[in-house]
Amino acid sequence: MKARERMLAKLEPIGQQHLLQFWDELDGSQRTRLCDDIAAVDFDLIARLAGGQSHGEDWAELAARATPPRALRLADVNPVIDRVEARKRGAAALAAGQVGVILVAGGQGTRLGFPHPKGMFPVGPVSSATLFQILIESIVATRRKYGAAVPLYLMTSPATDAETREYLAAVDRFGLTESELHVFCQGTMPAVDAATGRVLLSDRDQLFRAPDGHGGLIEALERARLIDDMHARGLKHIYYMQVDNPLVRVCDPTFIGSHLLAESELSTQVLAKQSPLDRVGNVVTVDGHMRIIEYSDLPDEAAERRTADGSLELWAGNCAVHVLEVAFLDRVVTKRDAVLPYHVAHKRVPYIDESGELVEPAEPNAYKFERFVFDLLPEAERPLAVEIDVAEEFAPVKNPPGSDMYTPEASQQQMIALHRDWLRSVGVDVPDHLPVEISPLAALEALDLAGRDFSGLDLSGPVYVKK
Ligand code: UTP
C-alpha cells in the first residue's frame, strides 16, 4: 500500500482525512514530514478529550468541601515549622549537594508577545539582565554560597528549544559548567477545531502543535532519563520554578528546610489572596489531599467564604514554586497518565483552511490540551504550603506593558523597591527616586550584603550592584 492510502485508511474512519488534502502538492520530504506528524498523534485520546468525556469535575461540589491547606504562614505565632531550624536544614541539604533545580521554560508566552523565549526577556531595571540571567546567576551564587553544585534541569519546548540553547551557549551559560546544565525538550499536543473536532494544520505539510503544558515535565524528564541523572548525582530534593518571576528566591534554604522538616513529598509556595476573586490558582485541601482549584473554576460563593475573624477561608494563592523529592518523581513517573490529566482550553489558534489560506481567528476557535504540574499535588504525602511575602518574592512577567497586572514595569518597580530596602538595611542612603538593582551574584538576600563597604557607591545615577 502506498503511503497516502495507508494514511487514508487510518484517517478516514475517524473523520480526519482533511489532513491529506494538500498531498498532491507536497514533495517527498514534505509528505514524509506530514506522515511523521500524523503518526505521532494519539487520535483516540484527542477525540476523547475534545468530546468532553474528561472535563467532568463538579467544581461547586468540590469547592464546598475545600478547606485551607496545611501551611506555614508568615504571621503564625506558633508555626507548624520552626523557621530557624528550617533554614539550617535547608542550608545543610544545599551544602551536601542534595538539591537540584528544575526550570520550566517551554511556554509560548503568548500574552507577553515577546518574539523570543520568555527567558530572554530583558527584565533587569538597571542592567537589562534577562530572566534567564537572573535565575541562572542565582543558581551560580547558590553553588558558591554553599560550596556544592546545584545542577539545573531546564525544560524547553519545540517553540523555545533552539533559540534557548543558542542563547545560553553564547553567554557561557552565565557561569554554569556544561555538566551543571541539562536542557531537555518537552512534548507537544495538536489542537482541534472546536466546532468539528478536526485536527488543525499549521501548514500544508504540518500539524499545528503546541507544548503539552508544564505538566509535560514528567514525561520529558523520563524520556531524557534525567531522573536517573538526578540519582547518579546524589540529588534528593528538587527546587522547581517558572521562568517568569525575577524575584523568586531560588533555592531559599528556609523553604527547602520547611519542606524537609514537614517530611513532605511536595511543598508549594503560596501567597495570601488580597481579595476573593484574585486571579491566582487556589491552594486548598479536599478529602485530605492538597490540590489547586483554578480561579476560573472556583464558584464566587466559595471564594467569598470567611472565617470567624472575617478573613478569607480559602486564602492561599498558588505561586508555582515547589520543592519536591526525587523519590516522589520515582513514584509518580510510572503513573503519570493517571495523575496528570489533560486540561482542555478554548483558545485562538491560527490554521490553514481548506483553500490553503492561513486564518488568524479573532475569537477562540480551537481546543488545546495541556497538563499541569500542580496536578501532582494530590499525590503527595504530607504536602506543605509555605506563605511568602509577595512584595519580596513574587513579581511574574505575564502580560505586555500597560496591562492591569503582572507587567514588566510592575516587576521592575518591585525589584527596585526591594533592592532599595536591602541597601538601606546596610546603611546606604538610597534616594526614593533612584533606580537600583542588585545582581544575584552580589546578594541572594539582604543578609548577604552585611559587612560590605558601600561608602564609595556612586548614587548620582542608576545603581547596579554587580558582584
Ligand atoms: P504560563 O502558564 O504563564 O504560560 O507558564 P506561558 O506560555 O509562559 O504564557 P502564556 O500563557 O502563553 O501567555 C508558566 C510557566 O510554565 C512554563 C512557562 O515557560 C512558564 O515558565 N510552561 C508553560 C512550560 O514550560 N511548558 C508549557 O507547555 C507551558
GROMACS .gro file of C-alpha atoms in nm, residues 265-266 289-291 328 331-332 335 338-340 374-383:
model
   22
  265GLU     CA    1   0.694   1.490   4.928
  266LEU     CA    2   0.589   1.809   4.751
  289HIS     CA    3  -0.537   1.591   4.966
  290MET     CA    4  -0.384   1.922   4.872
  291ARG     CA    5  -0.489   2.047   4.529
  328PHE     CA    6   0.841   1.137   4.467
  331ARG     CA    7   0.680   0.725   4.242
  332VAL     CA    8   0.473   0.938   4.004
  335LYS     CA    9   0.153   0.654   3.680
  338ALA     CA   10  -0.342   0.859   3.566
  339VAL     CA   11  -0.235   1.159   3.773
  340LEU     CA   12  -0.175   1.419   3.503
  374PHE     CA   13   0.027   2.106   4.010
  375ASP     CA   14  -0.194   1.805   3.939
  376LEU     CA   15   0.082   1.615   4.119
  377LEU     CA   16  -0.015   1.781   4.447
  378PRO     CA   17  -0.295   1.541   4.547
  379GLU     CA   18  -0.049   1.254   4.503
  380ALA     CA   19   0.192   1.393   4.759
  381GLU     CA   20   0.218   1.267   5.116
  382ARG     CA   21   0.232   1.534   5.385
  383PRO     CA   22   0.229   1.832   5.143
   0.00000   0.00000   0.00000
